């Protein structure tokens, strides 16, 4: 009987040599006359163990990792293909603590299936949500998504059902569904993992959205740095079309939906929804003023549903299992789960899907195992480059949109970037301003001019030039950016800056101290 061996084809695993590992598995199996079926699965999200190789045994899948190309001969020698013991052995994959303690709803299939096998997808409840949606009236689908409590996972946490309701209620001959897969936040990779590891779930989610609002054309705007995701999505779209899940007559329902992948323009601000629409229309990625809302006048001036990858990929399970099932996870007004992405200076970086309510400390310590450097963790930036820096006193607050908002922080897309005690928050705050100056689309003055002036002011603060007055000026500037910017790019840049100033003021003093010491040296 053929033995199934899994070697991930996710970008993280590929970057660590998974292709050569896969090749060596086949060469070594052939040399030993062992019949092997190689499956290129998605990643399980335990990135420090990549490439994580798995073997199907009678007891379940056994994991080995991180496996290098040079380990393959030894693994076969130890009969790993039969689940044999080896120093790289990690036991049954599903029993690995990091994975076992998660609540995987959106990521239920990622790492388990062959991403391009329709049979695998169908065997694990694939397209059940779409089948159900096709039996429902559009208003019922929108109602189900609204009742689930699902809120936008791209950053703004706007209720998905409400957005769909606006598009449904706007009469037009043409409507669109656009998936925002620009994933520009620092330390984030959840969208990529879905697109590479379970593309059909995104296709299904978008098709349900289309059926709900009456859209016939969809676009997936994918970050240009994600060639693997683009390739997998294009193949999956072809397979879905051949299977009757896309096209002019979805599953014989008479409803049409076509889907196309668009390579993004490589700018952070193109992830802002209206700049993204401009970019898809072939123009420069500049933010549009609102109103009108894209739900009323979006792509090519037509009513458009815009949702993040994770929002859309969460829809099939909501339709399949029901709003009540999904809503049962989470806390307060933050319902369901969020795939948190643990990155930066962390020992066990990776993807952790958990219900809202988990704390940063649990994620960093229980899952992450502390800093990679072994030094104390000092600051954590949550929610991308425009998120605040959280000091230890805030690590026990449950990850919940409202609880984070109450302390001036954001959950955003769930990106968590960890810094140890060698981090200089004055320099990181300066970098936030610099980032905004580089990425600003230039449409409004507070952001276009403010960010450039902000860098200059930060330089003066760090160099101890008239520091108290410059700090006052910085606060004033941040106030203007917060209240006067047209979009969250300029509007949120003050978050990391002010949080650094508030919680890590010693770093600003330290920067002064170093300057003084260096200065004294030269005198
Ligand atoms: C500067 C900037 C960058 C953004 N980048 C992204 C992004 O990469 N991906 C994303 O889904 N949303 C991004 N957003 C949020 C989108 O504007 C929008 O809120 C989101 O795509 C809506 O989908 P959701 O409701 O499902 O979250 C960004 C917003 C801003 C202001
Ligand atoms: S805040 Fe910045 S990115 Fe947003 S519209 Fe204004 S200039 Fe453009």
Coordinates of C-alpha atoms and ligand atoms in Angstrom, one line a residue:
X1 CA 0.0 0.0 0.0
X2 CA 1.2 3.5 -0.9
X3 CA 2.4 5.6 2.1
X4 CA 1.1 9.2 2.2
X5 CA 3.8 11.7 3.1
X6 CA 3.0 15.4 3.4
X7 CA 5.5 18.2 2.7
X8 CA 4.0 21.7 2.8
X9 CA 4.0 24.0 -0.2
X10 CA 3.3 27.1 1.8
X11 CA 5.6 30.0 1.2
X12 CA 7.1 29.8 4.7
X13 CA 8.0 26.1 4.2
X14 CA 9.2 26.8 0.6
X15 CA 11.5 29.5 2.0
X16 CA 13.0 26.9 4.3
X17 CA 13.7 24.4 1.6
X18 CA 10.5 22.4 1.4
X19 CA 10.8 21.7 -2.3
X20 CA 14.2 20.0 -1.9
X21 CA 12.9 18.1 1.1
X22 CA 10.0 16.9 -1.1
X23 CA 12.3 15.9 -3.9
X24 CA 14.6 14.0 -1.5
X25 CA 11.6 12.1 -0.1
X26 CA 10.8 10.8 -3.6
X27 CA 14.4 10.0 -4.5
X28 CA 15.0 8.2 -1.2
X29 CA 11.7 6.3 -1.3
X30 CA 12.5 5.2 -4.9
X31 CA 16.0 4.1 -3.9
X32 CA 14.5 1.9 -1.1
X33 CA 11.6 0.6 -3.2
X34 CA 9.0 2.2 -1.0
X35 CA 5.7 3.2 -2.6
X36 CA 5.1 6.8 -1.5
X37 CA 2.3 9.2 -2.4
X38 CA 3.6 12.8 -1.8
X39 CA 1.0 15.4 -0.9
X40 CA 2.0 19.1 -0.9
X41 CA -0.3 20.4 1.8
X42 CA -0.6 23.9 3.4
X43 CA 1.2 24.8 6.5
X44 CA 0.0 23.9 10.0
X45 CA 1.1 27.3 11.1
X46 CA 3.9 26.2 13.5
X47 CA 6.5 28.1 11.6
X48 CA 9.5 27.3 13.8
X49 CA 8.9 23.6 12.8
X50 CA 8.9 24.2 9.1
X51 CA 9.4 22.3 6.9
X52 CA 7.1 20.1 8.9
X53 CA 6.9 16.7 7.3
X54 CA 3.9 14.4 8.2
X55 CA 3.3 10.7 7.6
X56 CA -0.1 9.1 7.5
X57 CA -0.2 6.1 10.0
X58 CA -3.1 4.0 11.3
X59 CA -3.1 6.1 14.4
X60 CA -3.2 9.5 12.6
X61 CA -0.6 11.8 11.1
X62 CA 2.9 11.7 12.7
X63 CA 4.9 14.9 12.5
X64 CA 8.6 15.4 12.0
X65 CA 10.3 18.8 11.9
X66 CA 12.1 21.0 11.1
X67 CA 13.2 18.6 8.4
X68 CA 16.2 19.6 6.2
X69 CA 17.0 17.9 2.9
X70 CA 20.0 16.1 4.6
X71 CA 17.6 14.5 7.2
X72 CA 15.7 12.4 4.7
X73 CA 18.0 9.4 4.5
X74 CA 18.1 9.1 8.3
X75 CA 14.4 9.5 8.6
X76 CA 13.8 6.5 6.2
X77 CA 16.5 4.6 8.1
X78 CA 14.4 5.1 11.2
X79 CA 11.3 3.9 9.4
X80 CA 9.6 7.3 9.7
X81 CA 7.4 6.4 6.8
X82 CA 5.8 3.9 9.2
X83 CA 5.8 6.4 12.1
X84 CA 9.2 5.3 13.5
X85 CA 11.0 7.2 16.2
X86 CA 13.5 9.8 15.3
X87 CA 15.1 12.8 17.0
X88 CA 13.0 15.1 14.8
X89 CA 9.8 13.2 15.7
X90 CA 7.0 15.3 17.3
X91 CA 4.4 12.6 17.8
X92 CA 0.9 12.8 16.4
X93 CA 0.4 16.2 14.7
X94 CA -3.0 16.8 16.2
X95 CA -1.6 16.2 19.7
X96 CA 1.0 18.9 19.5
X97 CA 0.0 21.4 22.2
X98 CA 0.3 24.5 20.0
X99 CA -2.2 23.0 17.6
X100 CA -4.4 21.1 20.0
X101 CA -5.3 24.1 22.1
X102 CA -6.5 26.1 19.1
X103 CA -10.1 26.6 18.0
X104 CA -9.7 26.2 14.2
X105 CA -12.9 27.2 12.4
X106 CA -11.7 29.3 9.5
X107 CA -8.4 27.3 9.3
X108 CA -10.1 24.0 9.9
X109 CA -8.6 22.4 6.7
X110 CA -5.4 24.3 6.4
X111 CA -2.4 22.0 6.5
X112 CA -4.7 18.9 6.4
X113 CA -5.8 18.9 2.8
X114 CA -4.1 19.1 -0.6
X115 CA -5.1 22.8 -1.3
X116 CA -5.9 22.0 -4.9
X117 CA -7.8 18.8 -4.3
X118 CA -11.5 19.4 -4.7
X119 CA -12.1 15.9 -3.4
X120 CA -10.2 16.7 -0.1
X121 CA -12.2 19.9 0.2
X122 CA -15.6 18.2 -0.3
X123 CA -14.6 15.4 2.1
X124 CA -14.2 18.0 4.9
X125 CA -17.5 19.9 4.5
X126 CA -16.4 21.9 1.5
X127 CA -19.1 23.8 -0.4
X128 CA -21.7 22.8 2.2
X129 CA -22.1 26.5 3.0
X130 CA -22.7 27.4 -0.6
X131 CA -25.2 24.6 -1.1
X132 CA -27.1 25.9 1.9
X133 CA -26.9 29.5 0.7
X134 CA -28.4 28.5 -2.7
X135 CA -31.5 27.3 -0.9
X136 CA -32.0 30.6 0.9
X137 CA -33.3 34.0 0.0
X138 CA -30.6 36.7 -0.3
X139 CA -32.0 38.5 2.8
X140 CA -31.8 35.3 4.8
X141 CA -28.1 34.8 3.9
X142 CA -27.4 38.4 4.9
X143 CA -29.3 37.9 8.1
X144 CA -27.4 34.7 9.0
X145 CA -24.0 36.5 8.5
X146 CA -25.3 39.5 10.6
X147 CA -26.5 37.2 13.4
X148 CA -23.1 35.4 13.5
X149 CA -21.6 38.6 14.7
X150 CA -18.8 38.4 12.1
X151 CA -16.9 41.7 11.9
X152 CA -14.3 42.7 9.3
X153 CA -11.0 41.0 9.9
X154 CA -9.1 43.5 7.7
X155 CA -8.8 46.0 10.4
X156 CA -11.8 48.2 10.9
X157 CA -14.0 45.4 12.4
X158 CA -17.2 46.7 10.7
X159 CA -20.1 44.2 10.8
X160 CA -19.9 42.1 7.6
X161 CA -23.7 41.5 7.4
X162 CA -24.5 45.2 7.6
X163 CA -22.1 45.9 4.7
X164 CA -23.7 43.2 2.6
X165 CA -27.2 44.5 3.5
X166 CA -26.3 47.9 2.0
X167 CA -25.1 46.3 -1.3
X168 CA -28.1 44.0 -1.4
X169 CA -30.4 47.0 -0.9
X170 CA -28.8 49.1 -3.7
X171 CA -30.3 48.5 -7.0
X172 CA -27.9 48.2 -9.9
X173 CA -27.5 46.1 -13.1
X174 CA -23.9 45.2 -12.1
X175 CA -22.5 44.6 -8.6
X176 CA -19.1 43.3 -7.5
X177 CA -17.4 41.4 -4.7
X178 CA -13.8 42.4 -4.0
X179 CA -11.5 40.5 -1.7
X180 CA -8.8 42.5 -0.1
X181 CA -5.8 40.3 0.0
X182 CA -3.2 43.0 0.1
X183 CA -2.1 41.9 3.6
X184 CA 0.4 44.7 4.2
X185 CA 0.5 44.7 8.0
X186 CA 3.8 43.9 9.7
X187 CA 4.0 40.4 11.0
X188 CA 0.8 39.1 9.2
X189 CA 0.4 36.0 7.1
X190 CA -3.1 34.6 7.8
X191 CA -4.5 35.7 4.4
X192 CA -1.6 34.2 2.6
X193 CA -1.9 30.9 4.6
X194 CA -5.6 30.6 3.6
X195 CA -4.9 31.4 -0.1
X196 CA -2.1 29.0 -0.3
X197 CA -3.5 26.3 2.1
X198 CA -7.3 26.3 1.4
X199 CA -8.1 28.5 -1.6
X200 CA -11.5 26.9 -2.1
X201 CA -12.8 28.3 1.2
X202 CA -12.1 31.8 0.0
X203 CA -13.8 31.1 -3.4
X204 CA -16.8 29.6 -1.6
X205 CA -17.0 32.6 0.8
X206 CA -16.9 35.0 -2.1
X207 CA -19.5 33.1 -4.1
X208 CA -21.8 33.1 -1.1
X209 CA -21.3 36.9 -0.8
X210 CA -22.1 37.2 -4.5
X211 CA -25.3 35.1 -4.3
X212 CA -26.3 37.2 -1.2
X213 CA -26.0 40.6 -2.8
X214 CA -26.6 39.8 -6.5
X215 CA -23.0 40.3 -7.7
X216 CA -21.8 38.5 -10.8
X217 CA -18.1 39.4 -10.9
X218 CA -15.4 39.2 -8.2
X219 CA -11.8 40.2 -7.9
X220 CA -9.2 39.1 -5.4
X221 CA -6.6 41.8 -5.0
X222 CA -3.5 39.9 -3.9
X223 CA -0.3 41.4 -2.5
X224 CA 2.4 41.3 -5.3
X225 CA 4.9 39.7 -3.0
X226 CA 2.7 36.6 -2.8
X227 CA 3.5 34.7 -6.1
X228 CA 2.7 31.3 -4.6
X229 CA -0.8 32.5 -3.4
X230 CA -1.5 34.0 -6.8
X231 CA -0.5 30.7 -8.5
X232 CA -2.6 28.5 -6.2
X233 CA -5.6 30.8 -6.4
X234 CA -5.6 30.8 -10.2
X235 CA -5.4 27.0 -10.3
X236 CA -8.2 26.7 -7.7
X237 CA -10.4 29.1 -9.6
X238 CA -10.0 27.0 -12.8
X239 CA -10.8 23.8 -10.8
X240 CA -13.8 25.4 -9.2
X241 CA -15.1 26.6 -12.5
X242 CA -14.7 23.1 -14.0
X243 CA -16.6 21.7 -11.1
X244 CA -19.5 24.1 -11.6
X245 CA -18.8 26.1 -8.5
X246 CA -18.1 29.3 -10.5
X247 CA -19.3 30.4 -13.9
X248 CA -22.6 31.2 -15.6
X249 CA -24.7 28.6 -13.7
X250 CA -23.4 27.9 -10.2
X251 CA -24.4 24.3 -9.3
X252 CA -27.4 24.5 -11.6
X253 CA -28.9 27.5 -9.7
X254 CA -29.1 29.8 -12.7
X255 CA -26.9 32.2 -10.7
X256 CA -23.6 33.5 -12.3
X257 CA -20.3 34.4 -10.6
X258 CA -16.9 34.9 -12.2
X259 CA -13.7 35.4 -10.3
X260 CA -10.4 37.0 -11.2
X261 CA -7.1 37.5 -9.4
X262 CA -5.5 40.9 -9.6
X263 CA -1.8 41.4 -8.6
X264 CA -1.6 44.4 -6.3
X265 CA 0.5 47.5 -6.9
X266 CA 3.0 47.0 -4.0
X267 CA 2.0 49.9 -1.8
X268 CA 0.7 49.7 1.8
X269 CA -2.0 52.3 1.1
X270 CA -3.4 50.2 -1.7
X271 CA -4.8 48.0 1.0
X272 CA -7.1 50.9 2.0
X273 CA -10.3 49.9 0.3
X274 CA -10.9 52.9 -1.9
X275 CA -7.2 53.1 -3.0
X276 CA -7.6 49.4 -3.8
X277 CA -10.6 50.1 -6.0
X278 CA -8.6 52.8 -7.9
X279 CA -5.8 50.3 -8.3
X280 CA -8.1 47.6 -9.7
X281 CA -9.5 50.2 -12.1
X282 CA -5.9 50.6 -13.4
X283 CA -5.3 54.0 -11.7
X284 CA -2.8 55.2 -9.1
X285 CA -3.7 54.0 -5.6
X286 CA -5.1 57.2 -4.1
X287 CA -7.7 57.2 -1.4
X288 CA -11.2 58.3 -2.4
X289 CA -13.2 60.5 -0.2
X290 CA -16.3 59.0 1.4
X291 CA -19.2 59.2 1.0
X292 CA -20.2 57.6 -1.3
X293 CA -19.5 54.3 0.5
X294 CA -18.1 51.5 -1.8
X295 CA -21.2 49.5 -0.9
X296 CA -23.2 52.1 -2.8
X297 CA -20.7 53.3 -5.4
X298 CA -17.6 51.2 -5.4
X299 CA -15.7 49.5 -8.2
X300 CA -16.4 51.3 -11.5
X301 CA -19.0 53.2 -9.6
X302 CA -21.1 50.1 -8.9
X303 CA -22.2 48.7 -5.5
X304 CA -19.3 46.6 -4.2
X305 CA -18.8 44.3 -1.3
X306 CA -15.2 44.7 0.0
X307 CA -14.0 42.2 2.5
X308 CA -10.8 40.9 3.8
X309 CA -9.7 37.3 3.0
X310 CA -10.4 36.1 6.6
X311 CA -13.8 37.7 6.7
X312 CA -14.8 35.9 3.5
X313 CA -13.2 32.6 4.4
X314 CA -15.2 32.6 7.7
X315 CA -18.5 32.8 5.8
X316 CA -18.7 29.1 4.6
X317 CA -18.6 27.7 8.1
X318 CA -21.2 30.3 9.3
X319 CA -23.6 29.2 6.6
X320 CA -22.8 25.5 7.0
X321 CA -23.0 25.3 10.8
X322 CA -25.3 28.3 11.5
X323 CA -24.9 31.7 13.0
X324 CA -25.4 30.4 16.5
X325 CA -22.5 28.0 16.3
X326 CA -20.1 30.7 15.2
X327 CA -21.4 33.2 17.6
X328 CA -20.9 30.9 20.5
X329 CA -17.1 31.6 20.3
X330 CA -15.7 34.9 21.5
X331 CA -16.7 37.5 24.0
X332 CA -18.7 40.8 24.1
X333 CA -19.3 42.1 20.6
X334 CA -16.2 40.2 19.3
X335 CA -17.8 37.0 18.1
X336 CA -16.1 34.0 16.6
X337 CA -12.4 33.4 16.3
X338 CA -9.4 35.3 15.0
X339 CA -6.3 33.8 13.5
X340 CA -3.6 35.6 15.5
X341 CA -0.2 35.8 13.9
X342 CA 2.8 35.7 16.3
X343 CA 5.9 37.3 14.8
X344 CA 9.0 39.3 15.6
X345 CA 11.3 38.3 18.5
X346 CA 9.4 35.1 19.5
X347 CA 10.6 31.6 20.0
X348 CA 7.6 29.8 18.5
X349 CA 6.2 32.1 15.8
X350 CA 3.1 31.1 13.9
X351 CA -0.6 31.1 13.4
X352 CA -2.9 30.6 16.4
X353 CA -6.7 30.6 15.7
X354 CA -8.5 31.3 19.0
X355 CA -11.8 32.7 20.1
X356 CA -11.7 36.4 21.0
X357 CA -10.9 36.8 24.7
X358 CA -7.5 35.2 24.7
X359 CA -4.7 37.5 26.1
X360 CA -1.5 38.6 24.6
X361 CA 0.4 37.0 27.5
X362 CA -1.2 33.6 26.8
X363 CA -0.3 33.9 23.1
X364 CA 3.3 35.0 23.7
X365 CA 4.1 32.8 26.7
X366 CA 1.9 29.7 26.4
X367 CA 2.1 29.4 22.6
X368 CA 5.1 31.6 21.7
X369 CA 7.4 30.3 24.5
X370 CA 8.8 33.8 25.1
X371 CA 11.2 35.8 23.1
X372 CA 13.5 34.1 20.6
X373 CA 16.5 35.9 22.1
X374 CA 15.7 34.6 25.6
X375 CA 15.6 38.2 26.9
X376 CA 12.6 39.8 28.6
X377 CA 9.8 41.0 26.2
X378 CA 9.5 44.7 26.4
X379 CA 6.9 45.9 23.9
X380 CA 4.4 44.3 21.6
X381 CA 2.9 46.0 18.5
X382 CA -0.6 44.6 17.8
X383 CA -2.6 45.4 14.7
X384 CA 0.1 46.3 12.1
X385 CA 2.4 49.2 11.7
X386 CA -0.3 51.7 12.8
X387 CA -1.1 49.7 16.0
X388 CA 0.0 50.8 19.4
X389 CA 3.0 49.5 21.4
X390 CA 1.7 47.6 24.4
X391 CA 3.7 47.5 27.6
X392 CA 3.5 44.6 30.0
X393 CA 0.7 46.2 32.1
X394 CA -1.6 45.7 29.1
X395 CA -0.8 42.1 28.2
X396 CA -3.6 40.6 30.3
X397 CA -6.4 42.5 28.7
X398 CA -8.5 40.1 26.6
X399 CA -8.1 40.4 22.9
X400 CA -11.5 41.9 22.1
X401 CA -12.2 44.9 19.8
X402 CA -13.9 47.0 22.5
X403 CA -11.5 46.1 25.3
X404 CA -8.5 47.1 23.1
X405 CA -10.3 50.3 21.9
X406 CA -10.8 51.3 25.6
X407 CA -7.1 51.4 26.1
X408 CA -6.4 53.1 22.8
X409 CA -5.2 50.0 21.1
X410 CA -6.4 48.0 18.0
X411 CA -6.7 44.3 17.4
X412 CA -6.8 44.9 13.6
X413 CA -5.8 41.9 11.5
X414 CA -4.4 40.1 14.5
X415 CA -0.7 40.6 13.7
X416 CA 1.5 40.5 16.9
X417 CA 5.1 41.7 16.6
X418 CA 7.2 41.1 19.7
X419 CA 10.2 43.1 20.8
X420 CA 12.6 42.3 23.6
X421 CA 14.3 44.7 26.0
X422 CA 16.9 45.7 23.5
X423 CA 14.3 47.5 21.4
X424 CA 14.5 51.3 21.3
X425 CA 10.9 52.6 21.3
X426 CA 12.1 56.2 20.4
X427 CA 13.5 54.8 17.2
X428 CA 10.5 52.6 16.5
X429 CA 8.2 55.7 17.0
X430 CA 10.3 57.6 14.5
X431 CA 10.0 54.7 12.1
X432 CA 6.2 54.8 12.4
X433 CA 6.3 58.5 11.2
X434 CA 8.8 57.6 8.5
X435 CA 6.6 54.7 7.3
X436 CA 3.7 57.1 7.0
X437 CA 5.7 59.6 5.1
X438 CA 6.8 56.9 2.6
X439 CA 3.5 55.3 2.2
X440 CA 1.2 58.3 2.3
X441 CA -1.0 58.6 -0.9
X442 CA -0.6 62.3 -0.6
X443 CA -4.2 63.3 -0.9
X444 CA -4.6 65.1 2.4
X445 CA -2.3 67.6 4.1
X446 CA -2.2 66.2 7.7
X447 CA -0.7 62.9 6.5
X448 CA 1.3 64.1 3.5
X449 CA 3.0 67.0 5.2
X450 CA 2.4 65.9 8.8
X451 CA 4.3 62.7 8.6
X452 CA 7.4 64.4 7.1
X453 CA 7.3 67.1 9.8
X454 CA 6.8 64.3 12.3
X455 CA 10.1 62.6 11.4
X456 CA 11.9 66.0 11.7
X457 CA 10.4 66.6 15.1
X458 CA 11.2 63.0 16.3
X459 CA 14.8 63.6 15.2
X460 CA 15.0 66.7 17.3
X461 CA 13.5 64.9 20.3
X462 CA 16.0 62.1 20.0
X463 CA 18.9 64.5 19.6
X464 CA 17.7 66.4 22.7
X465 CA 17.2 69.7 20.8
X466 CA 14.6 71.7 22.8
X467 CA 13.0 68.5 23.8
X468 CA 10.0 69.6 26.0
X469 CA 8.9 72.0 23.3
X470 CA 9.4 69.5 20.5
X471 CA 7.3 66.9 22.5
X472 CA 4.5 69.4 22.8
X473 CA 4.8 70.0 19.1
X474 CA 4.7 66.3 18.4
X475 CA 1.5 65.9 20.4
X476 CA -0.1 68.8 18.6
X477 CA 0.9 67.3 15.3
X478 CA -0.5 63.9 16.3
X479 CA -3.7 65.5 17.3
X480 CA -4.0 67.1 13.8
X481 CA -3.2 63.8 12.1
X482 CA -5.7 61.9 14.3
X483 CA -8.5 64.3 13.6
X484 CA -7.8 65.7 10.2
X485 CA -6.6 62.8 8.1
X486 CA -8.9 61.5 5.4
X487 CA -8.1 57.8 6.1
X488 CA -6.7 55.6 8.8
X489 CA -3.2 55.8 7.3
X490 CA -2.6 59.3 8.6
X491 CA -5.3 58.9 11.2
X492 CA -3.6 56.0 13.0
X493 CA 0.1 56.8 12.6
X494 CA -0.1 58.7 16.0
X495 CA -1.1 55.4 17.7
X496 CA 2.4 53.8 17.8
X497 CA 4.1 57.2 18.3
X498 CA 2.0 58.3 21.2
X499 CA 2.0 54.9 22.9
X500 CA 5.8 54.8 22.7
X501 CA 5.9 58.2 24.2
X502 CA 3.4 57.3 27.0
X503 CA 4.6 53.9 28.0
X504 CA 8.3 54.0 27.1
X505 CA 9.3 57.6 27.9
X506 CA 12.6 56.3 29.4
X507 CA 13.7 55.4 25.8
X508 CA 13.4 59.0 24.8
X509 CA 15.4 60.0 27.8
X510 CA 17.8 57.1 27.1
X511 CA 18.3 58.4 23.5
X512 CA 19.2 61.8 25.0
X513 CA 21.5 60.2 27.5
X514 CA 23.4 58.3 24.7
X515 CA 23.7 61.4 22.7
X516 CA 25.0 63.3 25.7
X517 CA 27.5 60.6 26.5
X518 CA 28.7 60.4 22.9
X519 CA 28.8 64.2 22.9
X520 CA 30.9 64.3 26.0
X521 CA 33.3 61.9 24.4
X522 CA 33.9 64.2 21.5
X523 CA 34.5 67.3 23.6
Ligands
LIG1 C1 -3.6 52.2 5.1 C2 -4.5 51.1 5.1 C3 -4.1 49.8 4.7 C4 -5.0 48.7 4.7 N1 -4.6 47.5 4.4 C5 -5.5 46.5 4.4 C6 -5.1 45.2 3.9 O1 -3.9 45.0 3.5 N2 -6.0 44.2 3.9 C7 -7.3 44.4 4.3 O2 -8.1 43.5 4.3 N3 -7.7 45.6 4.8 C8 -6.8 46.6 4.8 N4 -7.3 47.8 5.2 C9 -8.7 48.0 5.6 C10 -9.6 48.2 4.4 O3 -9.6 49.6 4.1 C11 -11.0 47.7 4.6 O4 -11.5 48.2 5.8 C12 -11.2 46.2 4.6 O5 -10.6 45.7 3.4 C13 -12.6 45.8 4.6 O6 -12.8 44.4 4.8 P1 -13.3 43.8 6.1 O7 -14.6 44.6 6.5 O8 -13.6 42.4 5.8 O9 -12.2 43.9 7.1 C14 -6.4 48.9 5.2 C15 -6.8 50.2 5.6 C16 -5.9 51.2 5.6 C17 -6.3 52.6 6.1
LIG2 S1 -4.4 60.0 5.4 FE1 -2.6 59.7 4.1 S2 -3.0 57.9 2.9 FE2 -5.0 58.6 3.8 S3 -5.9 59.9 2.2 FE3 -4.7 61.2 3.5 S4 -2.7 61.3 2.5 FE4 -3.8 59.6 1.7

